[in-house]
Structure formats: C-alpha cells, structure tokens
Amino acid sequence: MIGKYKYTIVFLIFAAFFIFGSMKVMNFILRLRETQLLTESGRVKMELPVRTWESWENDKEGVVSEDTSSERNVLKTEQIEDAIKCWNERNSSILHEPVAGQISMEEAIKAGEKWLVEMGIGEEKDAAAYTINTELGIGVQTEEAGEQLEAYYSFWTVKYSSRSISAVLYLNAVTGKVWGAEITLYEEQPEKTPDDRLRLFVELAGLQVSDDDSAVIHSGETRIEIAIKESQLYAQERSYSMSIGLENSYKYTITYQLLIRQE
C-alpha cells in the first residue's frame, strides 16, 4: 500500500513539473511569435524629409555658387532662391540626419569656424575653444510634413559660444556656405566697415554683388542692404550695440541674412 502511495506521489510531482514546464515553453513561444508579428507588421519606416542629392554632378549650367574644391558646392540661381525663401518663411523645422550630397556635422563645424576667421570675427582657434551645438533641419510652414524636398533645402544651424563671442550660423547643407548669421561680440567691435563686411559676407556665401548702380539698396546707421548679381536676392546686415553690466561694458550684435526682393 505504501509503495502504491509513493508511485502516486511521484506521478503527481512529475505531472506538476510537466504542466509547469509546458506553460513556460508555451509562454516563450507566444512571446516569440508576438515579437515576430510586431516586427513584421508594426515596423514603421521613417521617411526623411529630403531626398538624396544625386543631380549635383549634372547641374553645372546657370551656376551662381561654386567652389572649385568640391563640385557638390554648385547650385543654380533658382535653387538658391527657392532654398532661401523656404528657410526664411519657416514656422518651424524638421530635424534629420544628413543624406548623400549634404555636408557632415564635422564639415559644418569646420566651415563655420573658417567663416568666423575670414569675416574677422573670430580668431584662428580649434573647436575646443568654443562650446558648440549643431542641428540639421529643413524649414516647414506648418507642423505637417509635406513631400520630400531636395537636399539643398536643408540648413545646418551651428552655435558657437565663448567668453568673447556668441554666434549662430546657418549653413546650407549642400553648399556648406554660411547664408545667415547672428553674431554677438562682448569685447571688441569688428574693424571692417558695414559695407565691407556685407560685401565679404556675400562673397563667402558663394555669390556676387550686383555691379550696377542699384547694388546698395539701403544704407543707414544700423542697416545696410546690397543686391545680388543676376538674381532676386539681396544681402542684409543689421547691427546695434547695447550697454551691459555696471562697468560701461557693451555688447555688439550683427546679423546677416539673404532675402528675396519683392517685385
């Protein structure tokens, strides 16, 4: 009788382990299947807001912006105007990773540092001298993303800050040129005159100042505007100074922008 009970107990224990193990295996299989189904049907492919820039190799007619060191730094007048208009009229921007044909973050940072030196704003120094923040985005007029645009509609926003300067530069993601800037100087004012500064800004943007009598659209105490050759574009510089602190210190602010002339 005792032996019979022993066999019964062993059988019940074995059955319990079998049932428990079966449940574990079944749960594992169900979770595996669930993961597979979610992967297959729930995966969402995020579409970039810009297309790969593949046509730059063939776009060599009607060139306005050109850099002999890289053929990709070439855009037609209409493309530049469209990119500027879209960026200036943005309500917000959609951030994205660089696509083929656009400069990298490292290239944008180096291009911005070089621009500051060439403009006579920053000294020759490496990236470690600044606190730097970057983002790549495309301007949008609404919160809804529309159809994909060409890669030249994107801009790198690169922010540099140090004890003596705060700068926000807007570089076109295809040309790598600075097409807008907001500069604040805390120690010294730039040596060049506003007219010389703005003409240099246009040159470094890969453009040319109009050579007719209407090149200077406006010239005032705090604003100067110059027409861009063979386009509806014009460049603008605004500048002003403001006292800060209690020791008669001043900060000097300059903004540069490319704009579209209204007919």
Coordinates of C-alpha atoms in Angstrom, one line a residue:
M1 CA 0.0 0.0 0.0
I2 CA 2.8 2.3 1.0
G3 CA 4.6 1.6 -2.4
K4 CA 1.4 2.5 -4.2
Y5 CA 1.2 5.9 -2.5
K6 CA 4.8 6.5 -3.3
Y7 CA 4.2 5.9 -7.0
T8 CA 1.2 8.2 -6.9
I9 CA 3.1 11.0 -5.3
V10 CA 6.0 10.6 -7.8
F11 CA 3.5 10.6 -10.6
L12 CA 1.8 13.8 -9.3
I13 CA 5.1 15.6 -8.9
F14 CA 6.2 14.6 -12.4
A15 CA 2.8 15.8 -13.8
A16 CA 3.1 19.1 -12.0
F17 CA 6.6 19.7 -13.4
F18 CA 5.4 18.7 -16.8
I19 CA 2.4 21.1 -16.7
F20 CA 4.6 23.9 -15.3
G21 CA 7.3 23.3 -18.0
S22 CA 4.7 23.2 -20.7
M23 CA 3.3 26.5 -19.6
K24 CA 6.7 28.1 -19.6
V25 CA 7.5 26.8 -23.1
M26 CA 4.1 27.9 -24.4
N27 CA 4.6 31.4 -23.0
F28 CA 8.0 31.6 -24.5
I29 CA 6.6 30.6 -27.9
L30 CA 3.8 33.1 -27.7
R31 CA 6.1 35.9 -26.8
L32 CA 8.4 35.0 -29.6
R33 CA 5.5 34.9 -32.0
E34 CA 4.2 38.2 -30.7
T35 CA 7.6 39.9 -31.2
Q36 CA 7.8 38.5 -34.8
L37 CA 4.3 39.8 -35.6
L38 CA 5.0 43.2 -34.2
T39 CA 8.3 43.4 -36.1
E40 CA 6.7 42.4 -39.4
S41 CA 3.5 44.4 -39.2
G42 CA 4.4 47.2 -36.7
R43 CA 7.7 48.4 -38.1
V44 CA 7.3 52.0 -39.4
K45 CA 9.9 53.2 -41.9
M46 CA 10.6 56.9 -41.1
E47 CA 10.9 58.7 -44.3
L48 CA 13.4 61.6 -44.4
P49 CA 12.0 65.0 -45.3
V50 CA 14.7 65.5 -48.0
R51 CA 15.9 63.4 -51.0
T52 CA 19.4 62.3 -51.6
W53 CA 21.2 64.9 -53.7
E54 CA 22.1 63.0 -56.8
S55 CA 21.8 65.6 -59.5
W56 CA 24.6 67.9 -58.5
E57 CA 27.1 66.2 -60.8
N58 CA 25.0 67.3 -63.8
D59 CA 23.8 70.7 -62.6
K60 CA 26.6 72.8 -64.0
E61 CA 24.7 75.4 -66.0
G62 CA 23.5 78.6 -64.6
V63 CA 25.9 78.3 -61.7
V64 CA 25.9 81.0 -59.0
S65 CA 27.5 79.3 -56.1
E66 CA 30.8 77.5 -56.9
D67 CA 33.7 76.1 -55.0
T68 CA 36.4 74.6 -57.2
S69 CA 37.4 72.2 -54.3
S70 CA 34.1 70.4 -54.5
E71 CA 31.7 70.1 -57.4
R72 CA 28.9 69.5 -54.9
N73 CA 29.1 73.1 -53.9
V74 CA 27.2 74.2 -57.0
L75 CA 23.6 75.4 -57.2
K76 CA 21.6 77.3 -59.8
T77 CA 20.2 80.7 -59.1
E78 CA 16.6 79.4 -58.9
Q79 CA 17.6 76.7 -56.5
I80 CA 19.3 79.2 -54.2
E81 CA 16.3 81.5 -54.3
D82 CA 13.9 78.6 -53.5
A83 CA 16.0 77.4 -50.6
I84 CA 16.3 80.9 -49.1
K85 CA 12.6 81.5 -49.5
C86 CA 11.7 78.2 -47.8
W87 CA 14.1 78.7 -44.9
N88 CA 13.1 82.4 -44.3
E89 CA 9.4 81.6 -44.3
R90 CA 9.6 78.7 -42.0
N91 CA 7.4 78.4 -38.9
S92 CA 9.4 75.5 -37.6
S93 CA 11.9 73.0 -38.8
I94 CA 12.1 69.2 -39.1
L95 CA 15.4 67.8 -37.9
H96 CA 17.0 64.9 -39.8
E97 CA 20.3 63.1 -40.4
P98 CA 22.5 64.1 -43.4
V99 CA 21.7 62.4 -46.7
A100 CA 24.1 61.8 -49.5
G101 CA 25.2 65.1 -51.0
Q102 CA 25.0 67.0 -47.8
I103 CA 28.0 68.0 -45.6
S104 CA 28.5 66.2 -42.3
M105 CA 28.3 67.8 -38.9
E106 CA 32.1 67.9 -38.6
E107 CA 32.4 69.7 -42.0
A108 CA 29.7 72.2 -40.9
I109 CA 31.6 73.0 -37.7
K110 CA 34.9 73.5 -39.6
A111 CA 33.2 75.6 -42.3
G112 CA 31.7 77.8 -39.6
E113 CA 35.0 78.3 -37.8
K114 CA 36.7 79.2 -41.1
W115 CA 33.9 81.7 -41.8
L116 CA 34.3 83.4 -38.5
V117 CA 38.0 83.9 -39.1
E118 CA 37.6 85.1 -42.7
M119 CA 34.9 87.6 -41.6
G120 CA 37.4 88.9 -39.0
I121 CA 35.0 88.0 -36.2
G122 CA 36.7 85.0 -34.6
E123 CA 40.4 84.2 -34.1
E124 CA 42.2 81.2 -35.5
K125 CA 41.3 78.5 -33.0
D126 CA 40.1 74.9 -32.9
A127 CA 36.7 73.6 -31.9
A128 CA 37.9 73.1 -28.3
A129 CA 37.9 76.9 -27.8
Y130 CA 34.1 77.0 -28.2
T131 CA 31.1 75.4 -26.8
I132 CA 29.3 74.1 -29.9
N133 CA 25.8 72.9 -30.6
T134 CA 24.6 71.7 -34.0
E135 CA 21.4 70.6 -35.7
L136 CA 20.4 69.8 -39.3
G137 CA 16.9 70.7 -40.3
I138 CA 14.6 71.7 -43.1
G139 CA 12.2 74.6 -42.8
V140 CA 8.4 74.0 -42.8
Q141 CA 5.5 76.3 -42.8
T142 CA 3.2 74.0 -40.9
E143 CA 3.6 71.2 -38.4
E144 CA 2.6 68.7 -41.1
A145 CA 5.4 67.2 -43.1
G146 CA 4.9 67.5 -46.8
E147 CA 6.5 65.7 -49.7
Q148 CA 10.2 65.2 -49.8
L149 CA 12.3 68.2 -50.9
E150 CA 15.7 68.4 -52.5
A151 CA 18.7 68.2 -50.2
Y152 CA 19.7 71.9 -50.7
Y153 CA 16.6 73.0 -48.7
S154 CA 18.3 71.8 -45.5
F155 CA 20.4 74.0 -43.3
W156 CA 22.9 73.3 -40.6
T157 CA 22.5 75.5 -37.6
V158 CA 25.8 75.7 -35.7
K159 CA 26.1 77.6 -32.5
Y160 CA 29.4 78.7 -31.1
S161 CA 29.9 80.4 -27.7
S162 CA 33.0 81.5 -25.8
R163 CA 33.8 84.3 -23.3
S164 CA 34.1 86.9 -26.1
I165 CA 31.6 85.7 -28.7
S166 CA 28.3 84.1 -29.3
A167 CA 27.5 83.1 -32.9
V168 CA 24.7 81.3 -34.6
L169 CA 25.5 80.3 -38.2
Y170 CA 23.1 78.9 -40.8
L171 CA 25.0 76.9 -43.4
N172 CA 23.3 75.4 -46.5
A173 CA 23.6 71.7 -46.2
V174 CA 24.7 71.1 -49.8
T175 CA 27.0 74.1 -50.5
G176 CA 28.4 74.3 -47.0
K177 CA 28.2 78.1 -47.3
V178 CA 27.0 80.5 -44.5
W179 CA 23.8 82.1 -45.7
G180 CA 22.8 83.6 -42.4
A181 CA 24.4 84.6 -39.1
E182 CA 23.7 86.1 -35.7
I183 CA 26.8 87.4 -34.0
T184 CA 27.3 89.0 -30.6
L185 CA 30.7 90.3 -29.5
Y186 CA 31.4 91.1 -25.9
E187 CA 34.9 92.5 -26.1
E188 CA 35.8 94.2 -29.4
Q189 CA 33.8 95.5 -32.3
P190 CA 34.7 94.3 -35.9
E191 CA 37.3 96.5 -37.6
K192 CA 35.7 96.5 -41.1
T193 CA 33.0 99.0 -42.1
P194 CA 29.4 97.7 -42.5
D195 CA 29.7 98.0 -46.3
D196 CA 33.0 95.9 -46.4
R197 CA 31.6 93.4 -44.0
L198 CA 28.4 92.8 -46.0
R199 CA 30.3 92.5 -49.3
L200 CA 32.6 90.0 -47.7
F201 CA 29.5 88.1 -46.4
V202 CA 28.2 87.9 -50.0
E203 CA 31.5 86.7 -51.4
L204 CA 31.9 84.0 -48.7
A205 CA 28.3 82.9 -49.4
G206 CA 29.4 82.0 -52.9
L207 CA 27.5 84.9 -54.5
Q208 CA 28.4 88.2 -56.3
V209 CA 27.3 91.7 -55.5
S210 CA 25.5 93.4 -58.4
D211 CA 27.8 95.6 -60.4
D212 CA 25.2 98.2 -61.4
D213 CA 24.3 101.5 -59.6
S214 CA 21.5 99.9 -57.6
A215 CA 23.7 97.5 -55.8
V216 CA 23.3 99.3 -52.5
I217 CA 19.6 99.1 -51.8
H218 CA 19.7 100.7 -48.4
S219 CA 22.5 102.2 -46.2
G220 CA 21.7 103.5 -42.8
E221 CA 23.1 103.7 -39.3
T222 CA 22.0 100.2 -38.3
R223 CA 21.1 98.5 -41.6
I224 CA 22.7 98.1 -45.0
E225 CA 21.4 96.0 -48.0
I226 CA 23.2 95.1 -51.2
A227 CA 21.7 93.4 -54.3
I228 CA 23.0 90.1 -55.5
K229 CA 24.0 89.8 -59.2
E230 CA 21.6 88.3 -61.7
S231 CA 19.0 87.2 -59.1
Q232 CA 16.1 88.4 -56.9
L233 CA 18.3 88.0 -53.8
Y234 CA 19.8 90.7 -51.7
A235 CA 22.0 90.6 -48.6
Q236 CA 21.3 92.5 -45.4
E237 CA 23.4 93.4 -42.4
R238 CA 21.8 94.7 -39.2
S239 CA 24.0 95.9 -36.3
Y240 CA 23.5 97.6 -32.9
S241 CA 25.3 97.9 -29.6
M242 CA 23.9 97.7 -26.1
S243 CA 25.4 98.5 -22.7
I244 CA 25.6 95.6 -20.2
G245 CA 26.6 95.4 -16.6
L246 CA 27.7 98.3 -14.3
E247 CA 31.1 99.0 -15.8
N248 CA 30.1 100.7 -19.0
S249 CA 30.6 97.4 -21.0
Y250 CA 29.0 96.9 -24.3
K251 CA 27.9 94.1 -26.5
Y252 CA 27.9 94.5 -30.2
T253 CA 25.4 92.4 -32.3
I254 CA 25.4 91.8 -36.0
T255 CA 23.0 89.8 -38.1
Y256 CA 23.4 88.7 -41.7
Q257 CA 20.7 87.4 -43.9
L258 CA 19.9 86.6 -47.6
L259 CA 16.5 87.8 -48.6
I260 CA 14.2 87.7 -51.7
R261 CA 13.3 91.1 -53.3
Q262 CA 9.6 91.6 -53.7
E263 CA 8.5 92.7 -57.2

